[in-house]
């Protein structure tokens, strides 16, 4: 639900899950609302977090984080 709101607001959203099928399914569900990219990742270890970070760096030159309402 959070990804849907962000995507429909114009954000490019990355989702991560240990379940590759979820990473494939959710972007398809949000198609037509905006851009969502699914990346299979296991964030239970530092190596997994680093791998996800490296993957996102391959897609983006920078990341913007903004709190809603600001």
PDB file of C-alpha atoms in Angstrom:
ATOM      1  CA  UNK A   1       0.000   0.000   0.000  1.00  0.00           C
ATOM      2  CA  UNK A   2       2.858   2.407   0.783  1.00  0.00           C
ATOM      3  CA  UNK A   3       4.551   1.629  -2.537  1.00  0.00           C
ATOM      4  CA  UNK A   4       1.276   2.294  -4.377  1.00  0.00           C
ATOM      5  CA  UNK A   5       0.902   5.733  -2.769  1.00  0.00           C
ATOM      6  CA  UNK A   6       4.513   6.678  -3.479  1.00  0.00           C
ATOM      7  CA  UNK A   7       4.367   5.455  -7.074  1.00  0.00           C
ATOM      8  CA  UNK A   8       1.083   7.235  -7.775  1.00  0.00           C
ATOM      9  CA  UNK A   9       2.657  10.405  -6.370  1.00  0.00           C
ATOM     10  CA  UNK A  10       5.394  10.258  -8.997  1.00  0.00           C
ATOM     11  CA  UNK A  11       8.183   8.543  -7.064  1.00  0.00           C
ATOM     12  CA  UNK A  12      10.298   5.769  -8.531  1.00  0.00           C
ATOM     13  CA  UNK A  13      10.026   3.099  -5.858  1.00  0.00           C
ATOM     14  CA  UNK A  14      12.349   0.185  -5.176  1.00  0.00           C
ATOM     15  CA  UNK A  15      11.054  -2.765  -3.214  1.00  0.00           C
ATOM     16  CA  UNK A  16      13.191  -5.547  -1.805  1.00  0.00           C
ATOM     17  CA  UNK A  17      12.180  -8.995  -0.639  1.00  0.00           C
ATOM     18  CA  UNK A  18      13.810 -12.343  -0.058  1.00  0.00           C
ATOM     19  CA  UNK A  19      11.048 -13.764  -2.250  1.00  0.00           C
ATOM     20  CA  UNK A  20      11.901 -13.175  -5.929  1.00  0.00           C
ATOM     21  CA  UNK A  21       8.284 -13.883  -6.899  1.00  0.00           C
ATOM     22  CA  UNK A  22       7.153 -10.869  -4.833  1.00  0.00           C
ATOM     23  CA  UNK A  23       9.768  -8.700  -6.530  1.00  0.00           C
ATOM     24  CA  UNK A  24       8.315  -9.715  -9.880  1.00  0.00           C
ATOM     25  CA  UNK A  25       4.641  -9.533  -8.878  1.00  0.00           C
ATOM     26  CA  UNK A  26       4.392  -6.160  -7.122  1.00  0.00           C
ATOM     27  CA  UNK A  27       5.829  -3.976  -9.919  1.00  0.00           C
ATOM     28  CA  UNK A  28       3.339  -5.641 -12.276  1.00  0.00           C
ATOM     29  CA  UNK A  29       0.487  -4.795  -9.910  1.00  0.00           C
ATOM     30  CA  UNK A  30       1.589  -1.161  -9.849  1.00  0.00           C
ATOM     31  CA  UNK A  31       2.038  -0.885 -13.621  1.00  0.00           C
ATOM     32  CA  UNK A  32       0.156   2.087 -14.952  1.00  0.00           C
ATOM     33  CA  UNK A  33       0.424   3.940 -11.651  1.00  0.00           C
ATOM     34  CA  UNK A  34       4.114   4.852 -11.943  1.00  0.00           C
ATOM     35  CA  UNK A  35       7.495   3.172 -11.717  1.00  0.00           C
ATOM     36  CA  UNK A  36       8.319   0.377  -9.285  1.00  0.00           C
ATOM     37  CA  UNK A  37      11.405  -1.830  -9.401  1.00  0.00           C
ATOM     38  CA  UNK A  38      11.637  -5.098  -7.481  1.00  0.00           C
ATOM     39  CA  UNK A  39      15.012  -6.357  -6.318  1.00  0.00           C
ATOM     40  CA  UNK A  40      15.390  -9.732  -4.606  1.00  0.00           C
ATOM     41  CA  UNK A  41      17.536  -9.168  -1.512  1.00  0.00           C
ATOM     42  CA  UNK A  42      18.182 -10.697   1.890  1.00  0.00           C
ATOM     43  CA  UNK A  43      18.756  -7.824   4.298  1.00  0.00           C
ATOM     44  CA  UNK A  44      19.503 -10.052   7.281  1.00  0.00           C
ATOM     45  CA  UNK A  45      23.245  -9.603   6.778  1.00  0.00           C
ATOM     46  CA  UNK A  46      25.598  -6.728   6.037  1.00  0.00           C
ATOM     47  CA  UNK A  47      26.564  -8.444   2.788  1.00  0.00           C
ATOM     48  CA  UNK A  48      22.914  -8.512   1.724  1.00  0.00           C
ATOM     49  CA  UNK A  49      22.471  -4.818   2.495  1.00  0.00           C
ATOM     50  CA  UNK A  50      25.646  -4.016   0.544  1.00  0.00           C
ATOM     51  CA  UNK A  51      24.423  -6.071  -2.429  1.00  0.00           C
ATOM     52  CA  UNK A  52      21.096  -4.199  -2.458  1.00  0.00           C
ATOM     53  CA  UNK A  53      22.881  -0.858  -2.196  1.00  0.00           C
ATOM     54  CA  UNK A  54      25.150  -1.779  -5.110  1.00  0.00           C
ATOM     55  CA  UNK A  55      22.158  -2.867  -7.195  1.00  0.00           C
ATOM     56  CA  UNK A  56      20.331   0.425  -6.613  1.00  0.00           C
ATOM     57  CA  UNK A  57      23.508   2.360  -7.397  1.00  0.00           C
ATOM     58  CA  UNK A  58      23.477   0.634 -10.768  1.00  0.00           C
ATOM     59  CA  UNK A  59      20.065   2.198 -11.469  1.00  0.00           C
ATOM     60  CA  UNK A  60      20.398   5.643  -9.894  1.00  0.00           C
ATOM     61  CA  UNK A  61      22.949   8.429  -9.689  1.00  0.00           C
ATOM     62  CA  UNK A  62      21.410   9.763  -6.481  1.00  0.00           C
ATOM     63  CA  UNK A  63      18.588   9.070  -4.042  1.00  0.00           C
ATOM     64  CA  UNK A  64      16.176  11.625  -2.639  1.00  0.00           C
ATOM     65  CA  UNK A  65      14.360  11.020   0.605  1.00  0.00           C
ATOM     66  CA  UNK A  66      11.724  13.435   1.753  1.00  0.00           C
ATOM     67  CA  UNK A  67       9.327  13.209   4.622  1.00  0.00           C
ATOM     68  CA  UNK A  68       5.692  13.597   3.570  1.00  0.00           C
ATOM     69  CA  UNK A  69       4.384  17.112   4.063  1.00  0.00           C
ATOM     70  CA  UNK A  70       7.781  18.801   3.731  1.00  0.00           C
TER      71      UNK A  70
END
